Short mmCIF file of C-alpha atoms and ligand atoms in Angstrom, two decimals:
data_model
loop_
_atom_site.label_atom_id
_atom_site.label_comp_id
_atom_site.label_asym_id
_atom_site.label_seq_id
_atom_site.Cartn_x
_atom_site.Cartn_y
_atom_site.Cartn_z
CA UNK A 1 0.00 0.00 0.00
CA UNK A 2 1.33 3.43 -0.87
CA UNK A 3 0.24 7.09 -0.82
CA UNK A 4 -1.73 8.52 -3.73
CA UNK A 5 0.58 10.68 -5.88
CA UNK A 6 -0.46 13.90 -7.60
CA UNK A 7 1.17 15.72 -10.49
CA UNK A 8 -1.15 18.76 -10.58
CA UNK A 9 -2.13 21.01 -7.66
CA UNK A 10 -5.39 19.64 -6.27
CA UNK A 11 -7.37 22.88 -6.17
CA UNK A 12 -10.45 24.61 -7.57
CA UNK A 13 -9.66 27.82 -9.39
CA UNK A 14 -11.53 29.81 -12.00
CA UNK A 15 -8.87 32.13 -13.43
CA UNK A 16 -11.04 34.67 -15.28
CA UNK A 17 -13.98 34.49 -17.64
CA UNK A 18 -15.69 31.11 -17.76
CA UNK A 19 -15.58 29.60 -20.30
CA UNK A 20 -12.31 31.35 -21.15
CA UNK A 21 -11.09 32.66 -24.47
CA UNK A 22 -9.40 29.48 -25.70
CA UNK A 23 -12.41 27.30 -24.88
CA UNK A 24 -14.69 29.74 -26.68
CA UNK A 25 -12.43 29.67 -29.74
CA UNK A 26 -12.51 25.84 -29.72
CA UNK A 27 -16.31 25.90 -29.41
CA UNK A 28 -16.39 28.04 -32.56
CA UNK A 29 -14.19 25.63 -34.50
CA UNK A 30 -16.21 22.72 -33.17
CA UNK A 31 -19.51 24.13 -34.34
CA UNK A 32 -18.44 23.95 -37.98
CA UNK A 33 -17.05 20.39 -37.97
CA UNK A 34 -18.50 18.32 -35.13
CA UNK A 35 -21.90 16.65 -35.52
CA UNK A 36 -24.50 18.23 -33.26
CA UNK A 37 -25.60 14.72 -32.27
CA UNK A 38 -22.38 14.53 -30.27
CA UNK A 39 -23.03 16.81 -27.30
CA UNK A 40 -20.82 17.84 -24.34
CA UNK A 41 -22.05 18.72 -20.85
CA UNK A 42 -19.10 20.99 -19.99
CA UNK A 43 -18.33 24.11 -22.10
CA UNK A 44 -14.55 24.11 -21.48
CA UNK A 45 -11.89 22.06 -23.24
CA UNK A 46 -9.58 19.77 -21.25
CA UNK A 47 -5.83 20.32 -21.20
CA UNK A 48 -4.54 18.34 -18.20
CA UNK A 49 -6.25 15.91 -15.82
CA UNK A 50 -4.95 14.38 -12.59
CA UNK A 51 -6.41 13.09 -9.32
CA UNK A 52 -9.59 15.05 -8.61
CA UNK A 53 -9.04 17.96 -11.03
CA UNK A 54 -9.60 18.75 -14.69
CA UNK A 55 -7.52 21.74 -15.88
CA UNK A 56 -8.87 23.44 -19.00
CA UNK A 57 -7.10 25.17 -21.89
CA UNK A 58 -7.47 28.57 -20.18
CA UNK A 59 -5.91 27.33 -16.94
CA UNK A 60 -9.12 26.91 -14.95
CA UNK A 61 -8.89 24.04 -12.46
CA UNK A 62 -12.21 22.25 -11.96
CA UNK A 63 -13.18 19.71 -9.31
CA UNK A 64 -14.12 16.50 -11.11
CA UNK A 65 -17.28 14.80 -9.81
CA UNK A 66 -17.83 12.95 -13.10
CA UNK A 67 -14.66 10.98 -13.94
CA UNK A 68 -15.63 11.15 -17.62
CA UNK A 69 -18.72 9.09 -16.69
CA UNK A 70 -17.19 6.70 -14.15
CA UNK A 71 -14.10 5.96 -16.22
CA UNK A 72 -11.11 7.67 -14.60
CA UNK A 73 -11.58 5.87 -11.29
CA UNK A 74 -7.81 6.00 -10.71
CA UNK A 75 -7.57 9.60 -11.94
CA UNK A 76 -7.05 10.87 -15.48
CA UNK A 77 -3.30 10.24 -15.64
CA UNK A 78 -2.43 7.70 -12.93
CA UNK A 79 1.36 7.13 -13.01
CA UNK A 80 1.10 3.35 -13.37
CA UNK A 81 -1.37 3.64 -16.26
CA UNK A 82 0.78 6.22 -18.05
CA UNK A 83 3.98 4.20 -17.54
CA UNK A 84 2.38 0.98 -18.79
CA UNK A 85 0.91 2.73 -21.82
CA UNK A 86 4.28 4.29 -22.70
CA UNK A 87 6.15 1.01 -22.35
CA UNK A 88 3.54 -0.82 -24.38
CA UNK A 89 3.18 1.69 -27.20
CA UNK A 90 6.94 1.86 -27.69
CA UNK A 91 7.04 -1.84 -28.52
CA UNK A 92 3.92 -2.17 -30.73
CA UNK A 93 0.62 -0.41 -31.22
CA UNK A 94 -1.35 -3.33 -32.61
CA UNK A 95 -1.07 -6.79 -34.05
CA UNK A 96 -4.70 -7.88 -33.61
CA UNK A 97 -5.13 -10.61 -30.99
CA UNK A 98 -6.93 -12.69 -33.65
CA UNK A 99 -3.79 -12.56 -35.83
CA UNK A 100 -0.72 -12.47 -33.61
CA UNK A 101 -1.61 -12.76 -29.90
CA UNK A 102 0.38 -11.14 -27.07
CA UNK A 103 0.88 -11.58 -23.34
CA UNK A 104 -0.99 -8.46 -22.12
CA UNK A 105 -4.37 -9.83 -23.26
CA UNK A 106 -3.75 -13.12 -21.43
CA UNK A 107 -2.43 -11.40 -18.30
CA UNK A 108 -5.41 -9.05 -18.13
CA UNK A 109 -7.81 -11.99 -18.55
CA UNK A 110 -6.08 -13.74 -15.62
CA UNK A 111 -6.50 -10.60 -13.53
CA UNK A 112 -10.21 -10.26 -14.40
CA UNK A 113 -10.86 -13.91 -13.61
CA UNK A 114 -9.23 -13.38 -10.22
CA UNK A 115 -11.23 -10.29 -9.20
CA UNK A 116 -14.70 -11.30 -10.44
CA UNK A 117 -17.06 -13.10 -8.04
CA UNK A 118 -17.16 -16.91 -7.85
CA UNK A 119 -14.37 -19.47 -7.74
CA UNK A 120 -15.69 -21.57 -10.62
CA UNK A 121 -13.70 -21.84 -13.90
CA UNK A 122 -14.07 -18.55 -15.82
CA UNK A 123 -13.08 -17.29 -19.23
CA UNK A 124 -12.77 -13.86 -20.79
CA UNK A 125 -13.23 -12.10 -24.14
CA UNK A 126 -12.08 -8.50 -24.61
CA UNK A 127 -13.72 -5.74 -26.66
CA UNK A 128 -13.58 -1.94 -27.03
CA UNK A 129 -16.70 -0.44 -25.48
CA UNK A 130 -19.38 -1.20 -22.94
CA UNK A 131 -22.04 -1.59 -25.62
CA UNK A 132 -19.87 -4.06 -27.50
CA UNK A 133 -19.39 -6.13 -24.35
CA UNK A 134 -23.15 -6.20 -23.73
CA UNK A 135 -23.87 -7.25 -27.35
CA UNK A 136 -21.34 -10.04 -27.02
CA UNK A 137 -22.82 -11.20 -23.72
CA UNK A 138 -26.16 -11.49 -25.57
CA UNK A 139 -24.49 -13.47 -28.38
CA UNK A 140 -22.86 -15.82 -25.87
CA UNK A 141 -26.09 -16.27 -23.88
CA UNK A 142 -28.07 -17.16 -27.01
CA UNK A 143 -25.53 -19.72 -28.23
CA UNK A 144 -25.03 -21.24 -24.78
CA UNK A 145 -28.75 -21.62 -24.03
CA UNK A 146 -30.16 -22.11 -27.53
CA UNK A 147 -32.83 -19.52 -26.61
CA UNK A 148 -33.65 -16.04 -27.95
CA UNK A 149 -35.39 -13.87 -25.34
CA UNK A 150 -33.44 -11.26 -23.39
CA UNK A 151 -35.07 -9.74 -20.29
CA UNK A 152 -34.14 -6.17 -19.40
CA UNK A 153 -35.58 -3.59 -16.97
CA UNK A 154 -37.26 -0.23 -16.73
CA UNK A 155 -34.67 2.59 -16.49
CA UNK A 156 -31.96 0.32 -17.95
CA UNK A 157 -29.05 1.68 -19.96
CA UNK A 158 -26.90 -0.73 -21.95
CA UNK A 159 -25.48 1.35 -24.83
CA UNK A 160 -26.08 2.94 -28.22
CA UNK A 161 -25.61 0.11 -30.76
CA UNK A 162 -28.70 -1.52 -32.24
CA UNK A 163 -29.12 -4.39 -29.76
CA UNK A 164 -28.12 -2.27 -26.78
CA UNK A 165 -30.43 0.59 -27.86
CA UNK A 166 -33.24 -1.94 -27.79
CA UNK A 167 -32.13 -2.95 -24.29
CA UNK A 168 -31.94 0.68 -23.13
CA UNK A 169 -35.18 2.06 -21.68
CA UNK A 170 -35.05 5.79 -22.30
CA UNK A 171 -36.21 7.14 -25.66
CA UNK A 172 -34.65 10.63 -25.67
CA UNK A 173 -31.84 11.04 -26.51
CA UNK A 174 -30.77 7.43 -26.99
CA UNK A 175 -33.39 5.85 -29.28
CA UNK A 176 -35.63 8.48 -30.83
CA UNK A 177 -35.79 7.97 -34.60
CA UNK A 178 -33.06 5.30 -34.60
CA UNK A 179 -35.28 2.22 -34.94
CA UNK A 180 -36.29 -0.37 -35.94
CA UNK A 181 -34.74 -2.05 -32.95
CA UNK A 182 -33.57 -5.62 -32.48
CA UNK A 183 -36.31 -8.12 -31.63
CA UNK A 184 -36.67 -10.54 -28.67
CA UNK A 185 -35.85 -7.94 -26.02
CA UNK A 186 -38.46 -7.72 -23.23
CA UNK A 187 -38.69 -5.06 -20.53
CA UNK A 188 -40.04 -5.67 -17.02
CA UNK A 189 -40.24 -3.48 -13.87
CA UNK A 190 -37.12 -3.01 -11.77
CA UNK A 191 -37.00 -2.53 -8.01
CA UNK A 192 -36.97 1.26 -7.46
CA UNK A 193 -37.54 1.71 -3.71
CA UNK A 194 -38.11 5.49 -3.93
CA UNK A 195 -40.92 5.05 -6.48
CA UNK A 196 -42.29 1.55 -5.78
CA UNK A 197 -45.38 1.09 -3.62
CA UNK A 198 -44.50 1.89 0.01
CA UNK A 199 -42.83 -1.06 1.74
CA UNK A 200 -42.36 -3.25 -1.38
CA UNK A 201 -39.32 -5.39 -0.61
CA UNK A 202 -36.82 -6.96 -3.00
CA UNK A 203 -38.52 -10.35 -3.11
CA UNK A 204 -41.87 -8.75 -3.94
CA UNK A 205 -40.36 -6.57 -6.64
CA UNK A 206 -38.68 -9.64 -8.13
CA UNK A 207 -42.01 -11.52 -8.09
CA UNK A 208 -43.65 -8.59 -9.93
CA UNK A 209 -40.96 -8.75 -12.65
CA UNK A 210 -40.79 -12.54 -12.91
CA UNK A 211 -44.56 -13.01 -13.13
CA UNK A 212 -44.44 -10.81 -16.18
CA UNK A 213 -41.59 -12.90 -17.61
CA UNK A 214 -43.53 -16.12 -17.02
CA UNK A 215 -46.76 -14.77 -18.52
CA UNK A 216 -45.48 -12.72 -21.44
CA UNK A 217 -42.30 -14.51 -22.53
CA UNK A 218 -42.28 -17.97 -20.95
CA UNK A 219 -39.37 -19.00 -18.75
CA UNK A 220 -38.22 -21.63 -21.25
CA UNK A 221 -37.62 -18.97 -23.90
CA UNK A 222 -35.36 -16.78 -21.79
CA UNK A 223 -31.67 -16.82 -22.71
CA UNK A 224 -30.64 -14.18 -20.19
CA UNK A 225 -31.77 -11.65 -17.63
CA UNK A 226 -29.47 -8.64 -18.07
CA UNK A 227 -29.35 -6.09 -15.26
CA UNK A 228 -27.18 -3.30 -13.93
CA UNK A 229 -26.77 -4.13 -10.20
CA UNK A 230 -27.02 -0.37 -9.62
CA UNK A 231 -28.59 1.35 -12.59
CA UNK A 232 -26.35 4.11 -13.94
CA UNK A 233 -27.85 6.39 -16.59
CA UNK A 234 -31.34 5.44 -15.35
CA UNK A 235 -30.74 7.27 -12.07
CA UNK A 236 -28.37 5.39 -9.73
CA UNK A 237 -31.25 3.17 -8.69
CA UNK A 238 -30.20 0.69 -6.00
CA UNK A 239 -32.70 -2.19 -5.95
CA UNK A 240 -34.18 -3.28 -2.63
CA UNK A 241 -32.19 -5.98 -0.79
CA UNK A 242 -33.04 -9.41 -2.09
CA UNK A 243 -34.09 -8.30 -5.59
CA UNK A 244 -30.87 -9.33 -7.35
CA UNK A 245 -30.54 -12.65 -5.45
CA UNK A 246 -34.16 -13.53 -6.34
CA UNK A 247 -33.53 -12.87 -10.04
CA UNK A 248 -30.30 -14.83 -9.96
CA UNK A 249 -32.04 -17.77 -8.29
CA UNK A 250 -34.87 -17.69 -10.83
CA UNK A 251 -32.29 -17.84 -13.64
CA UNK A 252 -30.59 -20.86 -12.10
CA UNK A 253 -33.94 -22.63 -11.64
CA UNK A 254 -35.07 -21.90 -15.20
CA UNK A 255 -31.92 -22.48 -17.25
CA UNK A 256 -31.48 -18.78 -18.09
CA UNK A 257 -28.29 -16.80 -17.55
CA UNK A 258 -27.96 -14.01 -15.00
CA UNK A 259 -25.89 -11.31 -16.69
CA UNK A 260 -24.64 -8.39 -14.57
CA UNK A 261 -23.89 -5.29 -16.61
CA UNK A 262 -21.20 -3.82 -14.35
CA UNK A 263 -19.95 -1.36 -16.97
CA UNK A 264 -20.67 1.61 -14.68
CA UNK A 265 -20.89 0.03 -11.21
CA UNK A 266 -17.80 -2.18 -11.49
CA UNK A 267 -14.08 -2.01 -10.81
CA UNK A 268 -14.01 -0.63 -7.23
CA UNK A 269 -16.50 2.18 -7.91
CA UNK A 270 -18.91 1.01 -5.18
CA UNK A 271 -16.24 -0.05 -2.67
CA UNK A 272 -16.03 -3.66 -3.85
CA UNK A 273 -14.56 -4.85 -7.11
CA UNK A 274 -18.13 -5.35 -8.37
CA UNK A 275 -21.51 -4.13 -7.12
CA UNK A 276 -23.07 -7.62 -7.09
CA UNK A 277 -20.72 -8.49 -4.23
CA UNK A 278 -22.78 -6.29 -1.88
CA UNK A 279 -25.55 -8.88 -2.25
CA UNK A 280 -23.43 -12.00 -2.56
CA UNK A 281 -24.66 -12.64 -6.11
CA UNK A 282 -22.44 -14.59 -8.51
CA UNK A 283 -23.40 -13.77 -12.13
CA UNK A 284 -23.10 -16.28 -14.97
CA UNK A 285 -21.70 -13.53 -17.20
CA UNK A 286 -20.50 -10.01 -16.42
CA UNK A 287 -19.79 -7.05 -18.65
CA UNK A 288 -16.99 -4.74 -17.59
CA UNK A 289 -15.74 -1.50 -19.17
CA UNK A 290 -15.56 2.17 -18.08
CA UNK A 291 -13.32 2.14 -14.96
CA UNK A 292 -11.29 -0.91 -15.96
CA UNK A 293 -8.57 0.65 -18.12
CA UNK A 294 -7.84 4.06 -16.61
CA UNK A 295 -9.53 5.86 -19.52
CA UNK A 296 -8.44 3.68 -22.43
CA UNK A 297 -11.17 2.01 -24.52
CA UNK A 298 -11.38 -1.56 -23.32
CA UNK A 299 -14.26 -3.80 -22.27
CA UNK A 300 -14.69 -7.42 -21.28
CA UNK A 301 -17.15 -10.24 -20.93
CA UNK A 302 -16.15 -12.50 -18.05
CA UNK A 303 -18.11 -15.58 -17.13
CA UNK A 304 -18.48 -19.29 -16.65
CA UNK A 305 -15.93 -21.07 -18.83
CA UNK A 306 -18.47 -23.46 -20.34
CA UNK A 307 -20.67 -20.54 -21.45
CA UNK A 308 -17.90 -18.59 -23.19
CA UNK A 309 -16.60 -21.83 -24.68
CA UNK A 310 -20.03 -22.64 -26.12
CA UNK A 311 -19.21 -20.22 -28.93
CA UNK A 312 -17.50 -21.65 -32.02
CA UNK A 313 -13.89 -20.60 -32.78
CA UNK A 314 -13.80 -17.19 -34.48
CA UNK A 315 -17.32 -16.33 -33.29
CA UNK A 316 -16.09 -13.65 -30.87
CA UNK A 317 -13.57 -10.90 -31.45
CA UNK A 318 -12.99 -7.75 -33.45
CA UNK A 319 -10.08 -5.91 -35.02
CA UNK A 320 -9.15 -3.87 -31.96
CA UNK A 321 -10.69 -5.80 -29.06
CA UNK A 322 -8.14 -6.06 -26.25
CA UNK A 323 -5.65 -3.79 -28.05
CA UNK A 324 -2.21 -4.22 -26.38
CA UNK A 325 -1.95 -0.60 -25.22
CA UNK A 326 -5.39 -0.75 -23.59
CA UNK A 327 -4.55 -4.04 -21.88
CA UNK A 328 -1.37 -2.48 -20.46
CA UNK A 329 -3.45 0.46 -19.23
CA UNK A 330 -5.95 -1.87 -17.58
CA UNK A 331 -3.24 -3.80 -15.79
CA UNK A 332 -1.88 -0.43 -14.59
CA UNK A 333 -5.32 0.66 -13.41
CA UNK A 334 -5.95 -2.60 -11.49
CA UNK A 335 -2.49 -2.35 -9.89
CA UNK A 336 -3.24 1.25 -8.93
CA UNK A 337 -6.54 0.29 -7.28
CA UNK A 338 -4.69 -2.28 -5.20
CA UNK A 339 -1.61 -0.20 -4.39
CA UNK A 340 -3.61 2.87 -3.36
CA UNK A 341 -6.33 0.78 -1.67
CA UNK A 342 -9.00 2.57 -3.70
CA UNK A 343 -11.80 0.20 -2.65
CA UNK A 344 -11.43 1.59 0.88
CA UNK A 345 -11.28 5.12 -0.58
CA UNK A 346 -14.65 4.47 -2.28
CA UNK A 347 -16.19 3.53 1.07
CA UNK A 348 -14.63 6.57 2.71
CA UNK A 349 -15.97 8.84 -0.06
CA UNK A 350 -19.44 7.35 0.50
CA UNK A 351 -19.25 8.25 4.20
CA UNK A 352 -18.04 11.81 3.48
CA UNK A 353 -20.82 12.39 0.92
CA UNK A 354 -23.53 11.07 3.25
CA UNK A 355 -22.22 13.17 6.16
CA UNK A 356 -22.35 16.24 3.93
CA UNK A 357 -25.60 15.72 2.02
CA UNK A 358 -28.01 13.49 3.99
CA UNK A 359 -29.43 16.43 5.92
CA UNK A 360 -30.67 17.92 2.61
CA UNK A 361 -33.50 15.37 2.50
CA UNK A 362 -35.05 16.86 5.66
CA UNK A 363 -33.62 20.32 5.23
CA UNK A 364 -34.78 21.12 1.69
CA UNK A 365 -37.90 20.61 -0.37
CA UNK A 366 -36.19 19.46 -3.57
CA UNK A 367 -33.93 16.61 -2.46
CA UNK A 368 -36.10 13.50 -2.19
CA UNK A 369 -33.38 10.95 -1.60
CA UNK A 370 -29.60 10.51 -1.35
CA UNK A 371 -28.68 6.99 -2.46
CA UNK A 372 -26.01 4.79 -3.97
CA UNK A 373 -22.94 2.89 -2.90
CA UNK A 374 -19.30 3.89 -2.58
CA UNK A 375 -18.33 6.72 -4.91
CA UNK A 376 -21.52 6.24 -6.94
CA UNK A 377 -24.03 8.43 -5.10
CA UNK A 378 -27.00 10.38 -6.44
CA UNK A 379 -29.52 12.92 -5.29
CA UNK A 380 -33.05 12.58 -6.64
CA UNK A 381 -34.74 15.97 -7.13
CA UNK A 382 -38.50 16.28 -6.57
CA UNK A 383 -41.04 19.08 -6.63
CA UNK A 384 -41.33 20.22 -2.99
CA UNK A 385 -44.02 18.38 -1.05
CA UNK A 386 -44.25 15.54 -3.60
CA UNK A 387 -42.31 12.79 -5.32
CA UNK A 388 -42.87 14.34 -8.75
CA UNK A 389 -39.59 14.46 -10.66
CA UNK A 390 -37.98 17.91 -10.77
CA UNK A 391 -35.50 17.90 -13.67
CA UNK A 392 -35.35 21.73 -13.79
CA UNK A 393 -33.91 21.83 -10.26
CA UNK A 394 -31.34 19.11 -11.03
CA UNK A 395 -30.23 20.92 -14.18
CA UNK A 396 -30.07 24.32 -12.47
CA UNK A 397 -27.99 22.88 -9.62
CA UNK A 398 -25.57 21.13 -12.00
CA UNK A 399 -25.19 24.30 -14.08
CA UNK A 400 -24.56 26.44 -11.01
CA UNK A 401 -21.90 24.01 -9.74
CA UNK A 402 -20.21 24.01 -13.12
CA UNK A 403 -20.04 27.81 -13.14
CA UNK A 404 -18.29 27.61 -9.77
CA UNK A 405 -15.74 25.08 -10.99
CA UNK A 406 -17.32 21.75 -10.06
CA UNK A 407 -18.13 19.25 -12.82
CA UNK A 408 -21.39 17.52 -11.91
CA UNK A 409 -23.45 15.26 -14.17
CA UNK A 410 -27.17 14.65 -14.23
CA UNK A 411 -28.97 11.46 -15.27
CA UNK A 412 -32.22 9.56 -14.81
CA UNK A 413 -35.22 8.61 -16.89
CA UNK A 414 -36.80 11.90 -15.81
CA UNK A 415 -33.51 13.84 -15.91
CA UNK A 416 -33.97 14.69 -12.22
CA UNK A 417 -30.91 13.00 -10.75
CA UNK A 418 -27.62 14.67 -9.84
CA UNK A 419 -24.96 11.99 -9.75
CA UNK A 420 -21.60 12.04 -8.05
CA UNK A 421 -18.84 9.91 -9.58
CA UNK A 422 -15.58 11.42 -8.33
CA UNK A 423 -12.28 9.74 -9.11
CA UNK A 424 -11.37 7.57 -6.12
CA UNK A 425 -8.12 9.54 -5.95
CA UNK A 426 -9.85 12.84 -5.09
CA UNK A 427 -8.48 14.42 -1.88
CA UNK A 428 -10.79 14.82 1.11
CA UNK A 429 -10.33 18.60 0.97
CA UNK A 430 -11.40 18.82 -2.65
CA UNK A 431 -14.30 16.41 -2.12
CA UNK A 432 -15.62 18.47 0.82
CA UNK A 433 -15.14 21.72 -1.09
CA UNK A 434 -17.10 20.37 -4.06
CA UNK A 435 -19.88 19.10 -1.76
CA UNK A 436 -20.13 22.54 -0.12
CA UNK A 437 -20.53 24.13 -3.55
CA UNK A 438 -23.24 21.56 -4.31
CA UNK A 439 -25.08 22.17 -1.01
CA UNK A 440 -25.05 25.94 -1.61
CA UNK A 441 -26.34 25.48 -5.15
CA UNK A 442 -29.19 23.31 -3.84
CA UNK A 443 -30.08 25.92 -1.21
CA UNK A 444 -30.22 28.52 -4.00
CA UNK A 445 -32.62 26.37 -6.07
CA UNK A 446 -34.80 24.95 -3.29
CA UNK A 447 -38.14 25.55 -4.91
C1 LIG B 1 -21.90 3.31 -20.27
C2 LIG B 1 -22.63 2.04 -20.15
C3 LIG B 1 -22.71 1.14 -21.24
C4 LIG B 1 -22.16 1.46 -22.60
O1 LIG B 1 -20.79 1.65 -22.58
P1 LIG B 1 -20.07 2.36 -23.84
O2 LIG B 1 -18.61 2.17 -23.55
O3 LIG B 1 -20.50 3.78 -23.81
O4 LIG B 1 -20.52 1.66 -25.04
C5 LIG B 1 -23.33 -0.08 -21.02
N1 LIG B 1 -23.86 -0.39 -19.83
C6 LIG B 1 -23.80 0.44 -18.78
C7 LIG B 1 -24.36 0.01 -17.46
C8 LIG B 1 -23.20 1.69 -18.90
O5 LIG B 1 -23.17 2.53 -17.87
#
């Protein structure tokens, strides 16, 4: 175990105008060449990123509560990631694992097998993005079970490719106009304690979902139940205790696969390597991406050896999947999580956030709930005196924080969730400072 190292000063500082001159000039250039379909939530352009700060091209230093959407868990330029990438890229950039294989791919697979739940024989296939991992998990599940139906949930987010768009719940902005979507994808209710009938427990919520599966799909047709153990884009929804174990048990009893999409919740984000561990669930297949490679594009499907091996030779892969530089980065990121004990940091961050924000539920009209695990915590905004979603308040709060130098993202089916995803390397001082800015912004928009 060693101390977290920083290269940049860990401070919040807005130097002058915001956005500054250089960011405004880049925004101009961008508007003539970048598709409007590709949007950015922050109006400044990044120049240097380290620990808990993003420094922009005008020298502003922002507190990072987004980690590039849960990716830079170890920080945006962790020394071990940078060193591994440099060493790797100096030797070769690419051979294609399907042409000339290399050690990094094998070593990373060994590491992923070791940190994923369950001590059964596991195997791994590597890809580039979260969506690609989810699509491949679906391919594997269909071949391994000989069945077609895929069960997904309300508020789910699984990606932007055709199959994963179909699996994603929210129309705008992810699906609108992009159909027709892939068939044999069925959506059932999730456990959403804040919005479910008062007192509905995990077992009851699972029964509600599984009755629908039995009636509308038929258990014998189900290849896989695919679920985010904590829903990410859908609003950091933590299901009631017992919901995930009940689904997993149903899968085992009915010959379907339980697939945990841990793309956002995985890799130490919630204080364990994977979020399913909080409930003692062992998935048949898992999808892993975002935080795994310190910012490099790499994803994985990890699961029971006999399931991955059900696919014929050559059936899985891709030109770049498990690129050597990204594998080196991932090994560096996993080493960093261990060496800096970042799982414990995630639990500590959770405690600091709760200590700072929990009183807002009683103390304000707009914060309905503070929930999540580890460094994956959200505030759900409601119209005062109700549980009606209040997206305007969430957006106003996020915008105000940004203007004061704190990057905060929103999410949720109703757009009414403010989500906190700081790098696990953020200092306590910076974390508390950012939370104070957030609390003040909420006080200013408490209506
Ligand atoms: C982000 C995300 C994806 C998609 O990952 P990409 O790398 O953007 O394709 C899939 N599932 C979950 C749970 C995610 O959060």
